[in-house]
Every structure is written in C-alpha cells, then in structure tokens.
Amino acid sequence: MVNVDSWWDVLVRGRFQAVLELVLAAIADDPVTIEIILKIINEWDPGCDAESWPARSVVPVSRPEVIKALRELTREDYAQACNFAGQEIHRVAFRDREVAEVWFSATRKGINAVRQLQGSE
C-alpha cells in the first residue's frame, strides 16, 4: 500500500522533473535570462499542451521553481550561468542572489539531453 509520504514524494519529484525539462528546453537554443525563461515556459504557444508534451502539465511555473531548476541543472553540468564580454561568453558560478544578472545556456550535455527528450536522437 502506498503511504501518504510516498504519494507526496512522487508528486513533488514528478513536478520538479517536469520543471527541469521545461527549463532545459527553454535554454537549449540561445542564452537567456531568468525573465525570458519564465516567459518561454509560462506564455507558451497554446497549440502545445500537456497532451503533446506531458511536462507542460505543471505550468504555470514560479520564479523560485525556475531558480531551483537552474541551480540543479548547473550543478549537474546540463546548464551554465554566463556573462557576456563583447561577443564572448564567460561561464560564471551560479549564485541565487545574482540570478537576475546572468544569462543561462545549455551545455553540450544539456543539448544532448533535450534532443533525447524530444526524440530526435
């Protein structure tokens, strides 16, 4: 029998996994800010719903959820925080208090993960 704690863990874990997927997809093409990530996720094309992409079922996604996902994605090297100096991108350490001041992009590992999620590999 499933107890309440395991049921709750499955719901929370499932939501976080979906948020990770949405955030990774949002940063896969170009470096973006947290504001752009939130817009991409929460103001999605209405033609793309949870039936076509199950991760969409967790929308709307909050800013703290995106920050938590970015923290995890950068920790696991699926994403990177960066600053621009002219045309060059410089990787910087992820810091919660500086999240609004940096850009985020997927690493090669992250791009490969997105391809697998989208079934194009």
Short mmCIF file of C-alpha atoms in Angstrom, two decimals, residues 19-115:
data_model
loop_
_atom_site.label_atom_id
_atom_site.label_comp_id
_atom_site.label_asym_id
_atom_site.label_seq_id
_atom_site.Cartn_x
_atom_site.Cartn_y
_atom_site.Cartn_z
CA VAL A 19 10.20 21.85 -14.40
CA LEU A 20 13.77 20.68 -15.08
CA GLU A 21 12.70 19.54 -18.54
CA LEU A 22 10.90 22.81 -19.31
CA VAL A 23 13.81 24.96 -18.13
CA LEU A 24 16.36 22.92 -20.05
CA ALA A 25 14.29 23.17 -23.21
CA ALA A 26 13.94 26.94 -22.71
CA ILE A 27 17.70 27.47 -22.57
CA ALA A 28 18.70 24.96 -25.27
CA ASP A 29 18.75 27.28 -28.29
CA ASP A 30 20.21 30.56 -27.05
CA PRO A 31 21.49 32.13 -23.83
CA VAL A 32 18.53 33.63 -21.95
CA THR A 33 17.79 35.44 -18.71
CA ILE A 34 15.52 34.13 -15.99
CA GLU A 35 12.81 36.55 -17.13
CA ILE A 36 12.94 35.13 -20.64
CA ILE A 37 12.87 31.57 -19.26
CA LEU A 38 9.72 32.37 -17.28
CA LYS A 39 8.11 33.91 -20.35
CA ILE A 40 9.03 30.97 -22.60
CA ILE A 41 7.60 28.47 -20.13
CA ASN A 42 4.51 30.33 -18.94
CA GLU A 43 3.46 32.07 -22.16
CA TRP A 44 3.81 29.02 -24.37
CA ASP A 45 2.13 28.51 -27.71
CA PRO A 46 -1.40 27.32 -26.87
CA GLY A 47 -1.11 24.70 -29.58
CA CYS A 48 1.48 22.86 -27.47
CA ASP A 49 -0.35 21.43 -24.49
CA ALA A 50 0.21 18.73 -21.90
CA GLU A 51 -1.14 16.08 -24.25
CA SER A 52 1.66 16.72 -26.74
CA TRP A 53 4.32 17.40 -24.07
CA PRO A 54 3.49 15.98 -20.60
CA ALA A 55 5.90 18.38 -18.83
CA ARG A 56 3.53 21.22 -19.81
CA SER A 57 1.02 19.93 -17.23
CA VAL A 58 2.96 21.71 -14.45
CA VAL A 59 2.54 25.21 -15.94
CA PRO A 60 2.43 27.85 -14.54
CA VAL A 61 5.92 27.60 -13.11
CA SER A 62 7.10 30.07 -10.46
CA ARG A 63 10.35 32.01 -10.33
CA PRO A 64 11.59 30.05 -7.26
CA GLU A 65 10.94 26.78 -9.13
CA VAL A 66 12.96 28.01 -12.11
CA ILE A 67 15.81 29.12 -9.83
CA LYS A 68 15.82 25.72 -8.13
CA ALA A 69 15.89 24.02 -11.54
CA LEU A 70 18.71 26.26 -12.80
CA ARG A 71 20.70 25.53 -9.65
CA GLU A 72 20.31 21.78 -10.21
CA LEU A 73 20.97 21.95 -13.95
CA THR A 74 24.16 23.97 -13.47
CA ARG A 75 25.30 21.70 -10.63
CA GLU A 76 24.89 18.65 -12.87
CA ASP A 77 26.51 20.44 -15.88
CA TYR A 78 23.39 20.47 -18.06
CA ALA A 79 23.40 24.28 -17.98
CA GLN A 80 25.77 27.12 -17.36
CA ALA A 81 25.45 30.61 -15.97
CA CYS A 82 27.33 33.13 -18.06
CA ASN A 83 28.11 36.77 -18.71
CA PHE A 84 28.94 38.43 -21.99
CA ALA A 85 32.09 40.40 -22.72
CA GLY A 86 31.62 41.68 -26.25
CA GLN A 87 30.95 38.64 -28.40
CA GLU A 88 32.48 36.22 -25.90
CA ILE A 89 30.54 34.22 -23.34
CA HIS A 90 32.21 33.69 -19.97
CA ARG A 91 30.99 30.96 -17.65
CA VAL A 92 30.35 32.15 -14.09
CA ALA A 93 29.40 30.41 -10.87
CA PHE A 94 25.68 30.03 -10.15
CA ARG A 95 24.61 32.23 -7.24
CA ASP A 96 20.99 32.58 -6.18
CA ARG A 97 21.38 36.26 -5.32
CA GLU A 98 22.83 37.06 -8.77
CA VAL A 99 20.39 35.03 -10.87
CA ALA A 100 18.80 38.15 -12.39
CA GLU A 101 22.17 39.45 -13.56
CA VAL A 102 23.37 36.48 -15.61
CA TRP A 103 22.34 34.53 -18.67
CA PHE A 104 21.79 30.79 -18.86
CA SER A 105 22.52 28.38 -21.65
CA ALA A 106 22.58 24.64 -22.08
CA THR A 107 25.91 22.86 -22.14
CA ARG A 108 26.66 20.15 -24.69
CA LYS A 109 25.38 17.62 -22.13
CA GLY A 110 22.18 19.66 -21.76
CA ILE A 111 21.64 19.96 -25.52
CA ASN A 112 22.06 16.19 -25.88
CA ALA A 113 19.51 15.67 -23.11
CA VAL A 114 16.99 17.94 -24.86
CA ARG A 115 17.48 16.01 -28.10
#
